[in-house]
């Protein structure tokens, strides 16, 4: 069983996810400083809810995490602030994959 360990990508993303949910509950979008709602805000809230209900055991929330990944994949990078942690996770996975294949990953942007 994995938990949201300090320093993990999920732990780093929890603040963003929590802010996305809070703004949704308040009916405001100050966090994004945009007039439109974040397209993956619902999934971010589901992750927060699942983690809280399961004592932050990441393995218990794999289904909602996967839904968030799917949502983030549907939108261009930067469109959803709620996806920022998932976009970093994706870049890290790609870097590990390329390194394992003996290919130098591209420099950070």
Tab-separated table of C-alpha atoms in Angstrom:
chain	number	residue	atom	x	y	z
A	1	UNK	CA	0.000	0.000	0.000
A	2	UNK	CA	1.359	3.383	-0.937
A	3	UNK	CA	0.481	6.556	0.888
A	4	UNK	CA	0.863	10.167	-0.110
A	5	UNK	CA	4.399	10.370	1.260
A	6	UNK	CA	6.011	13.745	1.950
A	7	UNK	CA	7.936	14.799	-1.142
A	8	UNK	CA	5.998	12.530	-3.518
A	9	UNK	CA	4.351	14.025	-6.616
A	10	UNK	CA	0.929	13.421	-5.047
A	11	UNK	CA	1.908	15.116	-1.793
A	12	UNK	CA	3.195	18.111	-3.790
A	13	UNK	CA	-0.055	18.183	-5.806
A	14	UNK	CA	-2.385	18.061	-2.810
A	15	UNK	CA	-2.195	21.822	-2.202
A	16	UNK	CA	-3.191	22.539	-5.806
A	17	UNK	CA	-5.977	19.951	-5.682
A	18	UNK	CA	-7.264	21.330	-2.392
A	19	UNK	CA	-7.297	24.906	-3.744
A	20	UNK	CA	-9.171	23.760	-6.850
A	21	UNK	CA	-11.820	22.111	-4.685
A	22	UNK	CA	-12.105	25.010	-2.264
A	23	UNK	CA	-12.708	27.447	-5.091
A	24	UNK	CA	-15.354	25.147	-6.540
A	25	UNK	CA	-17.188	24.922	-3.217
A	26	UNK	CA	-17.083	28.692	-2.781
A	27	UNK	CA	-18.257	29.254	-6.350
A	28	UNK	CA	-15.263	31.443	-7.156
A	29	UNK	CA	-12.294	31.100	-9.419
A	30	UNK	CA	-9.724	33.364	-7.773
A	31	UNK	CA	-7.080	30.642	-7.703
A	32	UNK	CA	-7.063	30.451	-11.496
A	33	UNK	CA	-7.595	34.168	-12.028
A	34	UNK	CA	-9.775	33.228	-14.998
A	35	UNK	CA	-13.429	33.661	-15.815
A	36	UNK	CA	-13.930	30.004	-16.774
A	37	UNK	CA	-14.054	27.001	-14.473
A	38	UNK	CA	-11.129	24.596	-14.431
A	39	UNK	CA	-12.186	21.621	-16.594
A	40	UNK	CA	-10.720	19.031	-14.200
A	41	UNK	CA	-11.914	20.629	-10.968
A	42	UNK	CA	-14.510	17.901	-10.356
A	43	UNK	CA	-11.852	15.172	-10.571
A	44	UNK	CA	-9.556	17.135	-8.235
A	45	UNK	CA	-12.345	17.233	-5.660
A	46	UNK	CA	-12.970	13.514	-6.047
A	47	UNK	CA	-9.294	12.841	-5.332
A	48	UNK	CA	-9.402	14.997	-2.201
A	49	UNK	CA	-12.555	13.250	-1.001
A	50	UNK	CA	-11.164	9.764	-1.667
A	51	UNK	CA	-7.832	10.460	0.029
A	52	UNK	CA	-9.532	11.905	3.102
A	53	UNK	CA	-11.906	8.932	3.357
A	54	UNK	CA	-9.015	6.466	2.989
A	55	UNK	CA	-6.477	8.015	5.366
A	56	UNK	CA	-4.404	9.254	2.403
A	57	UNK	CA	-3.695	5.756	1.079
A	58	UNK	CA	-2.963	6.508	-2.545
A	59	UNK	CA	-3.516	2.868	-3.549
A	60	UNK	CA	-7.171	3.086	-2.428
A	61	UNK	CA	-7.788	5.997	-4.806
A	62	UNK	CA	-6.238	4.657	-7.990
A	63	UNK	CA	-9.564	4.824	-9.885
A	64	UNK	CA	-10.098	8.541	-9.179
A	65	UNK	CA	-6.433	9.267	-9.884
A	66	UNK	CA	-6.843	7.564	-13.263
A	67	UNK	CA	-9.947	9.672	-13.989
A	68	UNK	CA	-7.904	12.795	-13.249
A	69	UNK	CA	-5.157	11.631	-15.628
A	70	UNK	CA	-7.779	11.064	-18.342
A	71	UNK	CA	-9.247	14.511	-17.780
A	72	UNK	CA	-5.825	16.158	-17.881
A	73	UNK	CA	-4.975	14.318	-21.117
A	74	UNK	CA	-8.054	15.833	-22.807
A	75	UNK	CA	-6.852	19.416	-22.406
A	76	UNK	CA	-3.739	21.262	-23.597
A	77	UNK	CA	-0.966	21.724	-21.054
A	78	UNK	CA	-1.635	24.722	-18.847
A	79	UNK	CA	-5.406	24.767	-19.471
A	80	UNK	CA	-6.116	23.210	-16.060
A	81	UNK	CA	-4.193	24.412	-13.018
A	82	UNK	CA	-5.581	21.359	-11.203
A	83	UNK	CA	-3.565	19.196	-13.623
A	84	UNK	CA	-0.204	20.817	-12.920
A	85	UNK	CA	0.957	18.037	-10.577
A	86	UNK	CA	-0.200	15.360	-12.986
A	87	UNK	CA	1.652	17.049	-15.842
A	88	UNK	CA	4.847	16.977	-13.728
A	89	UNK	CA	4.222	13.303	-12.951
A	90	UNK	CA	3.852	12.580	-16.672
A	91	UNK	CA	7.138	14.367	-17.461
A	92	UNK	CA	8.929	12.417	-14.697
A	93	UNK	CA	7.581	9.084	-15.990
A	94	UNK	CA	8.700	9.954	-19.520
A	95	UNK	CA	12.156	10.926	-18.240
A	96	UNK	CA	12.502	7.581	-16.382
A	97	UNK	CA	11.331	5.671	-19.474
A	98	UNK	CA	13.796	7.450	-21.773
A	99	UNK	CA	16.665	6.958	-19.323
A	100	UNK	CA	15.849	3.231	-19.060
A	101	UNK	CA	15.980	3.041	-22.863
A	102	UNK	CA	19.398	4.740	-22.884
A	103	UNK	CA	18.071	7.988	-24.351
A	104	UNK	CA	18.947	11.329	-22.794
A	105	UNK	CA	15.761	13.114	-21.745
A	106	UNK	CA	15.201	16.642	-23.082
A	107	UNK	CA	16.222	19.506	-20.781
A	108	UNK	CA	13.490	20.919	-18.459
A	109	UNK	CA	11.371	23.688	-19.948
